[in-house]
mmCIF file of C-alpha atoms in Angstrom:
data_model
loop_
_atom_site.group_PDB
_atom_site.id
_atom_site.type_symbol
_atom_site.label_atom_id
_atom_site.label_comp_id
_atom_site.label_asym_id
_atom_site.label_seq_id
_atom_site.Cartn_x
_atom_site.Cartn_y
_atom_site.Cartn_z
ATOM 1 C CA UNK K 1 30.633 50.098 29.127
ATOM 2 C CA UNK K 2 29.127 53.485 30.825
ATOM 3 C CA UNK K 3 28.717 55.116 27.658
ATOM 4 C CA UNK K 4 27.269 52.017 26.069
ATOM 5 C CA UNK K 5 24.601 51.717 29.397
ATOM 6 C CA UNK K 6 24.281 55.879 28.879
ATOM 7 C CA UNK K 7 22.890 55.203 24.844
ATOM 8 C CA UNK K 8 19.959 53.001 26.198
ATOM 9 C CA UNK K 9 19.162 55.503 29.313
ATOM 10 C CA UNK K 10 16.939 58.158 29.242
ATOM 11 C CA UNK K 11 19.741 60.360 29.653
ATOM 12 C CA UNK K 12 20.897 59.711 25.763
ATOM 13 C CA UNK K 13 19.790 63.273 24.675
ATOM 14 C CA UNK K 14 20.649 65.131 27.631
ATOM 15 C CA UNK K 15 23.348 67.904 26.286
ATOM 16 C CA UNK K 16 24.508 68.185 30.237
ATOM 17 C CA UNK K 17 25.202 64.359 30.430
ATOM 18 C CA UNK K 18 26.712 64.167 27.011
ATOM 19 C CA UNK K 19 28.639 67.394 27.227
ATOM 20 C CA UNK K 20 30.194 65.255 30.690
ATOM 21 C CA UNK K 21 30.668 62.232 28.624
ATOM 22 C CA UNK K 22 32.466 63.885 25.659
ATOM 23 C CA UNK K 23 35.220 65.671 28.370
ATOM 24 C CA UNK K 24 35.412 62.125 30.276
ATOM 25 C CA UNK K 25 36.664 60.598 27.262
ATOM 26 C CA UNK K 26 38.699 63.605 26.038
ATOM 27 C CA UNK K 27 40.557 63.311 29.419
ATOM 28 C CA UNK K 28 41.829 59.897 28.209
ATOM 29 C CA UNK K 29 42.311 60.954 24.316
ATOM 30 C CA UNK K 30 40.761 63.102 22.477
ATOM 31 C CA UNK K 31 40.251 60.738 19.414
ATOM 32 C CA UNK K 32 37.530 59.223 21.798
ATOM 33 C CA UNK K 33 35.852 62.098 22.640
ATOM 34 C CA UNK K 34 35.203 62.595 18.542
ATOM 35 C CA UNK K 35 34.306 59.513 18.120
ATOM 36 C CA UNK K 36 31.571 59.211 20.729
ATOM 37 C CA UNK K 37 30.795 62.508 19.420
ATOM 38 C CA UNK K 38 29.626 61.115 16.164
ATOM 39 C CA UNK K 39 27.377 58.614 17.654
ATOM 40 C CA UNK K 40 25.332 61.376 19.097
ATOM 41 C CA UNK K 41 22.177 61.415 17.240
ATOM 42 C CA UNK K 42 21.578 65.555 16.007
ATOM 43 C CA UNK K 43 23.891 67.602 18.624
ATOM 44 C CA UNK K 44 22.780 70.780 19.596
ATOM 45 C CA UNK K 45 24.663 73.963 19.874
ATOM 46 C CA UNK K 46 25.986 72.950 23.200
ATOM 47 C CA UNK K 47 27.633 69.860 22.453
ATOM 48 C CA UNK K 48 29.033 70.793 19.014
ATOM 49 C CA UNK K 49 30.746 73.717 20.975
ATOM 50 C CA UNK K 50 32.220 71.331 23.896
ATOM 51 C CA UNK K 51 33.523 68.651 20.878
ATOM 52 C CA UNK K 52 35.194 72.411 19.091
ATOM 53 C CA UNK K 53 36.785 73.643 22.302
ATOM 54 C CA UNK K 54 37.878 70.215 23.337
ATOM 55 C CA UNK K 55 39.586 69.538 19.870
ATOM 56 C CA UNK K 56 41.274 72.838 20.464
ATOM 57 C CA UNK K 57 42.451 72.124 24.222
ATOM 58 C CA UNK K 58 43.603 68.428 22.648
ATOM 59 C CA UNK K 59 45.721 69.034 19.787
ATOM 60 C CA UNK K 60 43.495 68.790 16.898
ATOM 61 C CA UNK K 61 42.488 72.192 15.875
ATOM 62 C CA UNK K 62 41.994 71.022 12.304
ATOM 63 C CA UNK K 63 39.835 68.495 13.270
ATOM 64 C CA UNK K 64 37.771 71.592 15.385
ATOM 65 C CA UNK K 65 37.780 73.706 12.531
ATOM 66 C CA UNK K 66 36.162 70.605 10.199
ATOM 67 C CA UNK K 67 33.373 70.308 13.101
ATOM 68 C CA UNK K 68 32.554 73.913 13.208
ATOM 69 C CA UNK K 69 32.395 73.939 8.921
ATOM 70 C CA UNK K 70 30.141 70.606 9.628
ATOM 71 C CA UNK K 71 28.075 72.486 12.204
ATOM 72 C CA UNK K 72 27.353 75.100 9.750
ATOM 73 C CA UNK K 73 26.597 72.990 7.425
ATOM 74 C CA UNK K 74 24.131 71.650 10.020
ATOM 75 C CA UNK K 75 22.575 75.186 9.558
ATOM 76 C CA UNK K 76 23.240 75.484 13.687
ATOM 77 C CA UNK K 77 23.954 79.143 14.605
ATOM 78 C CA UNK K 78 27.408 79.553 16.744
ATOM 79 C CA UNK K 79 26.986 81.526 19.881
ATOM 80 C CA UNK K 80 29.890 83.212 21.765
ATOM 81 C CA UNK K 81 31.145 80.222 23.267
ATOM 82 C CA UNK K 82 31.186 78.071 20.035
ATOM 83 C CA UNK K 83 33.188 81.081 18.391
ATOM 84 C CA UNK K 84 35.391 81.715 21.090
ATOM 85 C CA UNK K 85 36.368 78.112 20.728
ATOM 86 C CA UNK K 86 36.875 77.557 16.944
ATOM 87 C CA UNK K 87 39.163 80.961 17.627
ATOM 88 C CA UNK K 88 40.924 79.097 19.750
ATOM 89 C CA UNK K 89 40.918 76.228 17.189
ATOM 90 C CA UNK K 90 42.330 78.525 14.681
ATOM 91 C CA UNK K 91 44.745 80.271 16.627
ATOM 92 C CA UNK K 92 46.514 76.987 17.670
ATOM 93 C CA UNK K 93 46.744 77.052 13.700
ATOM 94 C CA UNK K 94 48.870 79.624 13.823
ATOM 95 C CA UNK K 95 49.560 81.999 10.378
ATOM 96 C CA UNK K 96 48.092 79.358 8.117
ATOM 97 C CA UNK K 97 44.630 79.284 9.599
ATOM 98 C CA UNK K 98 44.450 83.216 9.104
ATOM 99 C CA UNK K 99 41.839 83.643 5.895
ATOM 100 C CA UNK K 100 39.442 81.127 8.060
ATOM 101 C CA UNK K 101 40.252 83.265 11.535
ATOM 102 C CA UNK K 102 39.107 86.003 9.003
ATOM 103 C CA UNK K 103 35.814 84.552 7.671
ATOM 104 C CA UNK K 104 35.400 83.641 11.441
ATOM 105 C CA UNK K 105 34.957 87.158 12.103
ATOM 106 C CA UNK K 106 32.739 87.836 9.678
ATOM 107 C CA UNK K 107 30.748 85.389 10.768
ATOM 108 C CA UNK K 108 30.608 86.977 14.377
ATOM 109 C CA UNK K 109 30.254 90.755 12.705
ATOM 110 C CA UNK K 110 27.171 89.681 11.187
ATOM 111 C CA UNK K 111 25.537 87.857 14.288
ATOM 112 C CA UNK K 112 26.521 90.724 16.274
ATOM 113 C CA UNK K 113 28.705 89.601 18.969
ATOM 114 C CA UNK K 114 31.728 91.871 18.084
ATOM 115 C CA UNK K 115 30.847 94.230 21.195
ATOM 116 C CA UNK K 116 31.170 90.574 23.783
ATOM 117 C CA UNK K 117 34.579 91.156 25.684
ATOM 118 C CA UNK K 118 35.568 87.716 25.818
ATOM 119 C CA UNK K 119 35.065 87.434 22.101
ATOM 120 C CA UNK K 120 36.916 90.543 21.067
ATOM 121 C CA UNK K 121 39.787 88.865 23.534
ATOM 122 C CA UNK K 122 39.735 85.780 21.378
ATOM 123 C CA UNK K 123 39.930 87.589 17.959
ATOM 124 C CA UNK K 124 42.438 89.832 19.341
ATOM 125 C CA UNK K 125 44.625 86.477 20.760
ATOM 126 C CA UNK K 126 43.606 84.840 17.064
ATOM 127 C CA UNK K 127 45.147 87.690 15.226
ATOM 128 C CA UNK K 128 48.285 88.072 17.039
ATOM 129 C CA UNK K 129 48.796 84.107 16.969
ATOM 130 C CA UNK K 130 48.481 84.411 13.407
ATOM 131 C CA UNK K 131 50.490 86.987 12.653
ATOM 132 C CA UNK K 132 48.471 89.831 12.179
ATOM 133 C CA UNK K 133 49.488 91.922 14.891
ATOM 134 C CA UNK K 134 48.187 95.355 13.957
ATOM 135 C CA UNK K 135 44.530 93.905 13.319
ATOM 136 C CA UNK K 136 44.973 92.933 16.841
ATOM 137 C CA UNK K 137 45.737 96.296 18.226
ATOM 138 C CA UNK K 138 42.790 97.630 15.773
ATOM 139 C CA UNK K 139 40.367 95.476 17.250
ATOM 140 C CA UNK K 140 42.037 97.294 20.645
ATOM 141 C CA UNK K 141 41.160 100.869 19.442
ATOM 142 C CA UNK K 142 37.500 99.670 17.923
ATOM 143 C CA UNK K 143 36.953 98.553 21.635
ATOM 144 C CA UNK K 144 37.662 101.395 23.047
ATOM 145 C CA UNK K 145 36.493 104.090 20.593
ATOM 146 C CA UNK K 146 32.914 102.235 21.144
ATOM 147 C CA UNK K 147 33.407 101.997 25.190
ATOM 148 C CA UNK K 148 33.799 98.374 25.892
ATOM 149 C CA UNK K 149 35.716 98.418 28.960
ATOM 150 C CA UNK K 150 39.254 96.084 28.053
ATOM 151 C CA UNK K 151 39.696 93.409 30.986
ATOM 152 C CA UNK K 152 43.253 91.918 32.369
ATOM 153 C CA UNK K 153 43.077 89.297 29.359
ATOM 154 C CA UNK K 154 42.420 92.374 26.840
ATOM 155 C CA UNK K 155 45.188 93.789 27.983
ATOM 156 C CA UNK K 156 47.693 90.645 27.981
ATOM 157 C CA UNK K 157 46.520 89.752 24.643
ATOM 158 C CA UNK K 158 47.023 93.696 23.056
ATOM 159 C CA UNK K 159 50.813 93.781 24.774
ATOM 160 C CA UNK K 160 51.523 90.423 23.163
ATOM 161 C CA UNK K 161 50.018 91.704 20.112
ATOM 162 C CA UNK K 162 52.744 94.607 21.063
ATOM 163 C CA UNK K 163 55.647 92.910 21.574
ATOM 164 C CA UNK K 164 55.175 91.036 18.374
ATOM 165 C CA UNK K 165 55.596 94.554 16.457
ATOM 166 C CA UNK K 166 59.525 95.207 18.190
ATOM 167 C CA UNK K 167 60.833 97.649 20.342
ATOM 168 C CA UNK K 168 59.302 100.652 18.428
ATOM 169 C CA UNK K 169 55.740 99.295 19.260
ATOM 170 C CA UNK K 170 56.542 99.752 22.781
ATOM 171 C CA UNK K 171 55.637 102.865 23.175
ATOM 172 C CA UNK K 172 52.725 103.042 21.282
ATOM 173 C CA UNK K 173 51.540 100.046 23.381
ATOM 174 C CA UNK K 174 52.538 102.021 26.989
ATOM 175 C CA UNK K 175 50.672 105.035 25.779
ATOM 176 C CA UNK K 176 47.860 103.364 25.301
ATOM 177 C CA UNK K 177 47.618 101.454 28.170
ATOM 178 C CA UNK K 178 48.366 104.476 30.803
ATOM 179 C CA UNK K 179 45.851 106.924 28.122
ATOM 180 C CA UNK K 180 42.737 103.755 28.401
ATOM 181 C CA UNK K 181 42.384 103.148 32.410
#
C-alpha cells in the first residue's frame, strides 16, 4: 500500500526515497525488492547499485550479476560503489563466477578506479573467493609498488588470500606484512 501511495507522489523519482524503498522490501525478501525494482521507470546509477549490492547481501548474486550486465546494457557507467557490489555479487559466486570477476576488472582498469582502496579490497576479496589466490596477493604488491596505503580490510583480505596458498605462503605473507607498515 506505501509503495503503491509512493508511485503517485512526487517522490516517485527520488533515488533517496526509492533507494529506502528497495532496502524496506529487501528486509522482508529480496524477491520484492527486484520486483519493485523493475517498476522503477529509468533507474539511475544509484539505484541500480543499491538493487546489485542488495542481491548480493540476499542470496542472489546471479540475479546481481544479470542487473549489472542489464545496467550496461543501459549504457549507465558503474562507479566504485556499483563495482564494489557486483564484486561482491561475484565473489559470493565463488570459482565459477571467475572469467566475469575478470572482465569486472577490466571494466574498472579502464574507468580508472584501480588506485580506490576499497575497490582494490574487493578485487583482492573477489580473487581469493574465487580461487585465484596469487592474483590476490598481486593486486597486494601493485598497491604497494604504486603507494596506496593497504587498510585493516587490505590486510585481512591479503592473509586470507595467504592462508589459502598453505603453510609455505606463510612466510611470504609475514614478510610482507612486517616489510609494508
Amino acid at each position: 500500500k506505501v509503495y503503491s501511495q509512493l508511485l503517485t507522489s512526487p517522490f516517485k523519482k527520488d533515488p533517496s526515497t526509492l533507494t529506502v524503498a528497495l532496502q524496506m522490501f529487501a528486509k522482508h525478501g529480496i524477491e520484492q525488492s527486484i520486483k519493485v525494482f523493475h517498476t522503477i521507470e529509468e533507474p539511475n546509477l544509484i539505484l541500480w547499485s543499491c538493487i546489485i549490492g542488495l542481491c548480493a547481501k540476499n542470496g542472489r548474486p546471479h540475479k546481481g550479476v544479470e542487473l549489472f550486465d542489464q545496467m550496461i546494457a543501459n549504457n549507465i557507467t558503474p562507479n566504485e560503489i556499483t563495482y564494489i557490489n557486483i564484486l561482491s555479487a561475484i565473489s559470493n559466486l565463488g570459482p565459477t563466477a571467475l572469467e566475469k570477476g575478470k572482465q569486472i576488472h577490466q571494466h574498472i582498469t579502464q574507468h580508472k578506479l584501480d588506485s580506490n582502496v576499497i575497490v582494490l579490497n574487493s578485487l583482492i576479496q573477489m580473487y581469493t573467493k574465487c580461487g585465484e589466490p596469487n592474483k590476490s596477493i598481486e593486486l597486494y604488491d601493485q598497491m604497494i609498488a604504486n603507494n596506496i596505503s593497504p587498510d585493516e580490510i587490505t590486510y585481512t583480505n591479503i592473509l586470507t588470500a595467504i592462508s589459502n596458498l598453505g603453510p609455505t605462503a606463510l612466510e611470504k605473507g609475514r614478510s610482507n606484512c612486517t616489510r609494508k607498515r
